[in-house]
Short mmCIF file of C-alpha atoms and ligand atoms in Angstrom, two decimals:
data_model
loop_
_atom_site.label_atom_id
_atom_site.label_comp_id
_atom_site.label_asym_id
_atom_site.label_seq_id
_atom_site.Cartn_x
_atom_site.Cartn_y
_atom_site.Cartn_z
CA UNK H 7 0.00 0.00 0.00
CA UNK H 8 1.84 3.01 1.24
CA UNK H 9 5.38 4.25 1.08
CA UNK H 10 5.55 7.42 3.07
CA UNK H 11 8.71 9.44 3.50
CA UNK H 12 9.47 11.95 6.16
CA UNK H 13 12.47 14.25 6.16
CA UNK H 14 13.67 14.42 9.64
CA UNK H 15 17.14 15.13 10.73
CA UNK H 16 16.78 15.28 14.48
CA UNK H 17 16.08 11.66 15.22
CA UNK H 18 19.56 10.22 14.71
CA UNK H 19 21.10 12.98 16.78
CA UNK H 20 18.76 12.24 19.61
CA UNK H 21 19.48 8.53 19.44
CA UNK H 22 23.18 9.21 19.79
CA UNK H 23 22.59 11.40 22.82
CA UNK H 24 20.58 8.67 24.45
CA UNK H 25 23.07 5.94 23.73
CA UNK H 26 25.30 7.36 26.43
CA UNK H 27 22.60 7.18 29.11
CA UNK H 28 21.90 3.82 30.69
CA UNK H 29 18.12 3.27 30.86
CA UNK H 30 17.41 3.01 34.56
CA UNK H 31 13.97 1.71 35.01
CA UNK H 32 13.35 -0.39 31.94
CA UNK H 33 12.93 -3.80 33.60
CA UNK H 34 9.20 -3.34 33.96
CA UNK H 35 8.89 -2.18 30.37
CA UNK H 36 10.80 -5.20 29.10
CA UNK H 37 8.58 -7.48 31.11
CA UNK H 38 5.53 -5.84 29.51
CA UNK H 39 7.01 -6.26 26.04
CA UNK H 40 7.80 -9.92 26.47
CA UNK H 41 4.31 -10.45 27.86
CA UNK H 42 2.90 -8.80 24.74
CA UNK H 43 5.10 -10.96 22.54
CA UNK H 44 3.99 -14.17 24.21
CA UNK H 45 0.36 -13.04 24.04
CA UNK H 46 0.76 -12.44 20.32
CA UNK H 47 2.14 -15.93 19.83
CA UNK H 48 -0.80 -17.25 21.85
CA UNK H 49 -3.25 -15.59 19.51
CA UNK H 50 -1.54 -17.00 16.47
CA UNK H 51 -1.53 -20.46 18.00
CA UNK H 52 -5.16 -20.11 18.93
CA UNK H 53 -6.21 -19.06 15.44
CA UNK H 54 -4.19 -21.88 13.92
CA UNK H 55 -5.72 -24.63 16.00
CA UNK H 56 -9.28 -23.30 16.14
CA UNK H 57 -9.92 -22.42 12.53
CA UNK H 58 -12.90 -24.74 12.38
CA UNK H 59 -14.81 -23.00 15.19
CA UNK H 60 -18.29 -22.41 13.93
CA UNK H 61 -20.33 -20.30 13.96
CA UNK H 62 -18.02 -17.42 14.54
CA UNK H 63 -20.17 -14.35 14.30
CA UNK H 64 -17.46 -11.93 15.11
CA UNK H 65 -13.79 -12.38 15.26
CA UNK H 66 -11.55 -9.95 16.90
CA UNK H 67 -8.90 -9.76 19.50
CA UNK H 68 -9.20 -7.48 22.50
CA UNK H 69 -6.23 -6.68 24.52
CA UNK H 70 -6.45 -5.36 28.04
CA UNK H 71 -3.56 -4.78 30.34
CA UNK H 72 -4.02 -8.16 31.99
CA UNK H 73 -5.74 -10.62 29.71
CA UNK H 74 -5.85 -11.42 26.07
CA UNK H 75 -9.34 -12.24 24.91
CA UNK H 76 -10.61 -13.55 21.65
CA UNK H 77 -14.17 -12.62 20.81
CA UNK H 78 -16.10 -15.61 19.50
CA UNK H 79 -19.65 -14.37 19.18
CA UNK H 80 -22.00 -11.57 19.97
CA UNK H 81 -25.74 -11.73 20.57
CA UNK H 82 -28.18 -9.96 18.29
CA UNK H 83 -28.84 -7.11 20.75
CA UNK H 84 -25.15 -6.40 21.11
CA UNK H 85 -25.62 -6.80 24.84
CA UNK H 86 -23.49 -9.82 25.60
CA UNK H 87 -20.28 -10.77 24.02
CA UNK H 88 -18.79 -14.23 24.28
CA UNK H 89 -15.09 -14.04 24.76
CA UNK H 90 -12.41 -16.55 25.32
CA UNK H 91 -9.62 -15.67 27.61
CA UNK H 92 -6.69 -17.22 25.83
CA UNK H 93 -4.90 -18.14 29.00
CA UNK H 94 -7.90 -19.46 30.91
CA UNK H 95 -11.45 -20.13 29.76
CA UNK H 96 -14.55 -18.94 27.93
CA UNK H 97 -16.78 -16.38 29.61
CA UNK H 98 -19.33 -13.68 28.86
CA UNK H 99 -18.92 -10.00 29.36
CA UNK H 100 -21.13 -7.01 28.81
CA UNK H 101 -20.59 -5.09 25.64
CA UNK H 102 -20.80 -1.95 27.76
CA UNK H 103 -17.17 -2.68 28.49
CA UNK H 104 -16.33 -2.44 24.85
CA UNK H 105 -16.77 0.63 22.77
CA UNK H 106 -20.07 0.45 20.89
CA UNK H 107 -18.58 1.79 17.67
CA UNK H 108 -15.99 -0.95 17.62
CA UNK H 109 -18.58 -3.68 17.85
CA UNK H 110 -20.95 -2.25 15.24
CA UNK H 111 -18.10 -1.75 12.84
CA UNK H 112 -16.54 -5.12 13.35
CA UNK H 113 -19.92 -6.88 13.17
CA UNK H 114 -20.86 -5.13 9.93
CA UNK H 115 -17.58 -6.04 8.35
CA UNK H 116 -17.09 -9.59 9.53
CA UNK H 117 -18.24 -11.25 6.32
CA UNK H 118 -16.03 -9.50 3.82
CA UNK H 119 -12.98 -8.51 5.73
CA UNK H 120 -12.32 -10.79 8.66
CA UNK H 121 -9.66 -9.34 10.87
CA UNK H 122 -8.86 -9.26 14.52
CA UNK H 123 -9.60 -5.95 16.24
CA UNK H 124 -6.67 -4.61 18.26
CA UNK H 125 -5.99 -1.34 20.09
CA UNK H 126 -2.24 -1.21 19.82
CA UNK H 127 0.40 -2.65 17.53
CA UNK H 128 1.53 -6.27 17.81
CA UNK H 129 5.28 -6.24 17.91
CA UNK H 130 6.52 -9.66 16.93
CA UNK H 131 10.19 -8.99 16.44
CA UNK H 132 12.00 -7.05 19.08
CA UNK H 133 15.69 -6.24 18.78
CA UNK H 134 17.55 -5.82 22.03
CA UNK H 135 18.60 -2.37 20.79
CA UNK H 136 14.96 -1.31 20.69
CA UNK H 137 14.37 -1.96 24.36
CA UNK H 138 16.00 1.32 25.27
CA UNK H 139 13.66 3.33 27.51
CA UNK H 140 13.52 7.10 27.05
CA UNK H 141 13.99 9.24 30.10
CA UNK H 142 10.83 10.89 31.51
CA UNK H 143 10.22 14.49 32.54
CA UNK H 144 10.34 15.49 36.18
CA UNK H 145 7.35 17.85 36.03
CA UNK H 146 5.01 18.33 38.97
CA UNK H 147 1.91 16.13 38.59
CA UNK H 148 -0.33 19.14 37.84
CA UNK H 149 1.99 20.44 35.08
CA UNK H 150 0.47 20.64 31.59
CA UNK H 151 3.84 19.70 30.01
CA UNK H 152 3.29 22.04 27.05
CA UNK H 153 6.92 23.04 27.26
CA UNK H 154 8.51 20.27 29.35
CA UNK H 155 11.74 18.41 28.58
CA UNK H 156 9.87 15.76 26.54
CA UNK H 157 7.66 18.22 24.63
CA UNK H 158 10.44 20.59 23.76
CA UNK H 159 13.25 18.29 22.61
CA UNK H 160 12.68 19.37 19.04
CA UNK H 161 10.31 22.32 19.40
CA UNK H 162 6.89 22.42 21.02
CA UNK H 163 4.63 19.59 19.82
CA UNK H 164 1.05 20.76 20.46
CA UNK H 165 -0.81 24.09 20.74
CA UNK H 166 -3.45 25.12 23.27
CA UNK H 167 -6.20 23.41 21.18
CA UNK H 168 -4.30 20.09 21.57
CA UNK H 169 -3.48 20.27 17.87
CA UNK H 170 -0.16 19.49 16.27
CA UNK H 171 2.02 22.60 16.03
CA UNK H 172 2.00 23.18 12.27
CA UNK H 173 5.44 24.87 12.32
CA UNK H 174 7.01 21.90 14.00
CA UNK H 175 9.93 20.17 12.35
CA UNK H 176 11.85 17.20 13.76
CA UNK H 177 10.58 14.19 15.65
CA UNK H 178 7.75 14.21 18.17
CA UNK H 179 8.36 12.88 21.66
CA UNK H 180 5.34 12.58 23.92
CA UNK H 181 5.55 12.10 27.68
CA UNK H 182 6.05 8.48 28.66
CA UNK H 183 5.70 5.90 31.40
CA UNK H 184 8.79 7.24 33.18
CA UNK H 185 7.39 10.80 33.41
CA UNK H 186 6.29 12.32 36.65
CA UNK H 187 3.33 14.26 35.20
CA UNK H 188 -0.24 13.05 35.47
CA UNK H 189 -1.89 11.46 32.43
CA UNK H 190 -5.01 13.65 32.77
CA UNK H 191 -3.42 17.08 32.99
CA UNK H 192 -0.44 16.43 30.71
CA UNK H 193 -1.00 18.01 27.28
CA UNK H 194 1.95 16.27 25.71
CA UNK H 195 0.11 12.94 25.37
CA UNK H 196 -2.37 13.95 22.68
CA UNK H 197 -2.02 10.71 20.72
CA UNK H 198 -2.34 8.62 23.88
CA UNK H 199 -5.80 10.01 24.64
CA UNK H 200 -9.19 9.43 22.93
CA UNK H 201 -9.12 9.13 19.17
CA UNK H 202 -11.99 10.01 16.78
CA UNK H 203 -13.42 6.47 16.63
CA UNK H 204 -16.69 7.62 18.25
CA UNK H 205 -17.22 10.27 15.54
CA UNK H 206 -16.53 8.21 12.44
CA UNK H 207 -18.55 5.76 10.38
CA UNK H 208 -17.37 2.98 8.08
CA UNK H 209 -19.13 3.32 4.74
CA UNK H 210 -19.26 1.20 1.62
CA UNK H 211 -18.02 3.24 -1.35
CA UNK H 212 -18.97 2.55 -4.98
CA UNK H 213 -15.47 1.75 -6.25
CA UNK H 214 -12.91 1.71 -3.40
CA UNK H 215 -14.40 -0.90 -1.06
CA UNK H 216 -15.05 0.43 2.44
CA UNK H 217 -14.03 3.91 3.54
CA UNK H 218 -14.28 6.13 6.62
CA UNK H 219 -16.29 9.34 6.97
CA UNK H 220 -16.45 11.73 9.90
CA UNK H 221 -19.95 12.37 11.24
CA UNK H 222 -18.91 15.65 12.87
CA UNK H 223 -16.92 18.53 11.39
CA UNK H 224 -13.29 18.62 12.50
CA UNK H 225 -12.29 22.26 12.59
CA UNK H 226 -8.66 22.59 13.55
CA UNK H 227 -5.79 21.49 11.30
CA UNK H 228 -3.51 19.22 13.33
CA UNK H 229 -6.35 17.42 15.17
CA UNK H 230 -5.45 13.91 16.35
CA UNK H 231 -7.52 11.29 14.48
CA UNK H 232 -6.21 7.84 15.39
CA UNK H 233 -3.30 5.44 15.15
CA UNK H 234 -2.60 2.97 12.34
CA UNK H 235 -2.21 -0.30 14.23
CA UNK H 236 -1.43 -3.79 13.02
CA UNK H 237 1.42 -6.26 13.02
CA UNK H 238 4.83 -4.60 13.03
CA UNK H 239 6.85 -6.57 10.49
CA UNK H 240 10.49 -7.04 9.64
CA UNK H 241 11.50 -5.89 6.16
CA UNK H 242 11.84 -9.46 4.89
CA UNK H 243 8.39 -10.46 6.16
CA UNK H 244 6.89 -7.30 4.62
CA UNK H 245 8.56 -8.16 1.32
CA UNK H 246 7.25 -11.73 1.50
CA UNK H 247 3.70 -10.49 2.10
CA UNK H 248 3.87 -7.94 -0.72
CA UNK H 249 4.78 -10.72 -3.16
CA UNK H 250 1.81 -12.78 -1.95
CA UNK H 251 -0.72 -9.95 -2.32
CA UNK H 252 -2.74 -10.09 -5.52
CA UNK H 253 -3.15 -6.82 -7.37
CA UNK H 254 -6.97 -6.83 -7.12
CA UNK H 255 -6.94 -7.36 -3.33
CA UNK H 256 -7.12 -4.54 -0.80
CA UNK H 257 -3.73 -3.95 0.66
CA UNK H 258 -3.19 -2.95 4.29
CA UNK H 259 0.60 -2.89 4.51
CA UNK H 260 1.97 0.53 5.38
CA UNK H 261 5.63 1.41 4.97
CA UNK H 262 6.81 4.61 6.64
CA UNK H 263 10.34 5.89 5.87
CA UNK H 264 12.03 8.40 8.17
CA UNK H 265 15.20 9.98 6.81
CA UNK H 266 17.96 11.20 9.08
CA UNK H 267 21.53 12.19 8.28
CA UNK H 268 22.75 8.67 9.12
CA UNK H 269 20.06 6.25 8.13
CA UNK H 270 16.55 5.59 6.93
CA UNK H 271 14.30 4.16 9.61
CA UNK H 272 11.69 1.94 7.98
CA UNK H 273 8.53 0.95 9.79
CA UNK H 274 6.26 -1.73 8.31
CA UNK H 275 2.77 -2.16 9.75
CA UNK H 276 0.33 -4.68 8.26
CA UNK H 277 -3.32 -4.22 9.28
CA UNK H 278 -4.58 -7.06 7.06
CA UNK H 279 -5.08 -9.63 9.85
CA UNK H 280 -5.00 -7.38 12.93
CA UNK H 281 -6.04 -3.76 12.89
CA UNK H 282 -8.48 -1.08 14.00
CA UNK H 283 -10.90 1.23 12.16
CA UNK H 284 -8.08 3.26 10.56
CA UNK H 285 -7.34 0.32 8.23
CA UNK H 286 -10.40 1.43 6.24
CA UNK H 287 -9.07 4.92 5.44
CA UNK H 288 -8.62 5.22 1.67
CA UNK H 289 -6.01 6.98 -0.44
CA UNK H 290 -6.57 10.42 -1.97
CA UNK H 291 -4.39 12.53 -4.24
CA UNK H 292 -5.71 15.53 -2.26
CA UNK H 293 -5.82 14.08 1.27
CA UNK H 294 -7.20 15.65 4.45
CA UNK H 295 -4.97 13.61 6.82
CA UNK H 296 -1.30 12.82 7.11
CA UNK H 297 0.73 10.38 9.15
CA UNK H 298 3.17 11.52 11.82
CA UNK H 299 5.57 9.16 13.65
CA UNK H 300 5.39 9.62 17.42
CA UNK H 301 7.68 8.26 20.11
CA UNK H 302 7.19 8.12 23.83
CA UNK H 303 8.86 5.15 25.53
CA UNK H 304 11.09 3.57 22.92
CA UNK H 305 12.92 4.55 19.72
CA UNK H 306 11.35 1.85 17.56
CA UNK H 307 8.86 1.21 16.28
CA UNK H 308 7.37 4.71 16.25
CA UNK H 309 3.58 4.89 16.52
CA UNK H 310 2.15 6.00 13.16
CA UNK H 311 -0.52 8.53 13.94
CA UNK H 312 -3.08 10.39 11.76
CA UNK H 313 -3.59 14.15 12.13
CA UNK H 314 -5.79 16.45 10.01
CA UNK H 315 -4.20 18.69 7.40
CA UNK H 316 -7.15 21.10 7.17
CA UNK H 317 -10.75 21.63 8.25
CA UNK H 318 -12.94 18.62 7.42
CA UNK H 319 -16.74 18.88 6.93
CA UNK H 320 -19.28 16.49 8.45
CA UNK H 321 -19.78 13.43 6.19
CA UNK H 322 -16.53 14.07 4.34
CA UNK H 323 -14.42 10.98 3.70
CA UNK H 324 -11.12 10.77 5.58
CA UNK H 325 -8.10 10.11 3.38
CA UNK H 326 -4.33 10.25 3.30
CA UNK H 327 -1.75 9.89 0.57
CA UNK H 328 -0.46 6.32 0.30
CA UNK H 329 2.80 7.60 -1.20
CA UNK H 330 4.27 8.98 -4.37
CA UNK H 331 5.46 5.98 -6.40
CA UNK H 332 3.07 5.77 -9.30
CA UNK H 333 3.65 3.65 -12.37
CA UNK H 334 0.92 2.87 -14.85
CA UNK H 335 2.27 -0.67 -15.24
CA UNK H 336 2.02 -1.55 -11.53
CA UNK H 337 -0.46 0.91 -10.05
CA UNK H 338 -4.19 0.35 -9.60
CA UNK H 339 -6.58 3.01 -10.94
CA UNK H 340 -7.31 5.67 -8.33
CA UNK H 341 -10.93 6.60 -7.62
CA UNK H 342 -10.33 9.44 -5.17
CA UNK H 343 -12.17 11.83 -7.53
CA UNK H 344 -10.18 14.87 -6.42
CA UNK H 345 -9.40 17.47 -9.10
CA UNK H 346 -5.69 16.73 -8.64
CA UNK H 347 -6.10 12.95 -9.07
CA UNK H 348 -3.21 11.37 -10.98
CA UNK H 349 -5.48 8.54 -12.13
CA UNK H 350 -3.32 5.87 -10.44
CA UNK H 351 -2.72 4.81 -6.85
CA UNK H 352 0.80 4.68 -5.42
CA UNK H 353 2.05 1.10 -5.64
CA UNK H 354 3.79 -0.94 -3.03
CA UNK H 355 7.48 -1.65 -2.61
CA UNK H 356 9.64 -2.18 0.46
CA UNK H 357 11.98 0.66 -0.59
C1 SAM X 19 -6.03 0.15 3.53
S1 SAM X 19 -7.20 -0.43 2.41
C2 SAM X 19 -8.46 0.78 2.59
C3 SAM X 19 -9.79 0.13 2.93
C4 SAM X 19 -10.39 -0.67 1.81
N1 SAM X 19 -11.09 0.22 0.88
C5 SAM X 19 -11.32 -1.75 2.34
O1 SAM X 19 -12.44 -1.90 1.84
O2 SAM X 19 -10.95 -2.47 3.27
C6 SAM X 19 -6.41 -0.04 0.89
C7 SAM X 19 -7.13 -0.58 -0.32
O3 SAM X 19 -8.34 0.15 -0.56
C8 SAM X 19 -8.49 0.42 -1.96
N2 SAM X 19 -8.38 1.86 -2.19
C9 SAM X 19 -7.97 2.78 -1.29
N3 SAM X 19 -7.98 4.02 -1.82
C10 SAM X 19 -8.38 3.89 -3.09
C11 SAM X 19 -8.55 4.81 -4.17
N4 SAM X 19 -8.34 6.11 -4.04
N5 SAM X 19 -8.96 4.31 -5.37
C12 SAM X 19 -9.18 2.98 -5.52
N6 SAM X 19 -9.05 2.06 -4.55
C13 SAM X 19 -8.64 2.51 -3.34
C14 SAM X 19 -7.37 -0.34 -2.66
O4 SAM X 19 -7.83 -1.63 -3.00
C15 SAM X 19 -6.30 -0.41 -1.57
O5 SAM X 19 -5.40 -1.51 -1.75
#
């Protein structure tokens, strides 16, 4: 799908600075990461051995901080949801615990696009180098952190409307689990707070498959929309999957390139099998969203986060540019219908 490049010279410099500081309190973080990794393997194992479960009305994976659950079915009133705790046993829980929008969306889409619903990326491959924990700020708990040591490493991140500072260049570091500030008052955690999932609707388009519209106007440029989540892949696995994808199929593999003076950091996220509502956002040659890499705890992988580029009207479709590599031989026709449409969608490579 997408090859997105970002010119960003500050990241490598910051990495070098951090390399000289021993991460102090990262044991807990590492424990969390290995728990996530083993949970991910559990889900894969589960799906492999239970493929013949029938009827599966709804199939998605919910992750909470303690248990991994696999949703097997949902009753017709959306009031009870049958889940299986992967580590223990099957049980019922009220759908009130799960965001209504998520269920309606997943239920409507189960036939055509089965995927497992997740809230954060599944990180299968973790290099030891990536376990480095960023230092936190030492703000007072009531501090808003608009200009704290995390927010201001490369210029202030967000304005007083909680929108991305449009003049900002360089990487974005949000406050993290080592920070002293409080989650509620801190204003440097915009992408860690509520996304727009309650204000959007998945629609069926005439020629692009499903798409996403906003039900409410979004006024300010730089408004946080949501995070592209899925499986974080190695380059070789991404390459393998690209070769397997047929040209007529929808493609959910996103490649984000960040350029620094020393290297290109490539992030591959595939939302084909695991994802959230943002996997339904289509390409446009005149997009209203863009993707910004955001870091808080660790250098890699960055979280790939959508922000608005301009004011968006109610019922307007959300879109971003999948990249710039267009070739009539390889690209699919583009149906974005913008006046600047090139006629072809960017095509996928791992470069
Ligand atoms: C990430 S998915 C987007 C959601 C997808 N429409 C669906 O129904 O699940 C990307 C795929 O959607 C389709 N698509 C997205 N934008 C398009 C566009 N502007 N014109 C034609 N097809 C598009 C292509 O098949 C592409 O591979």
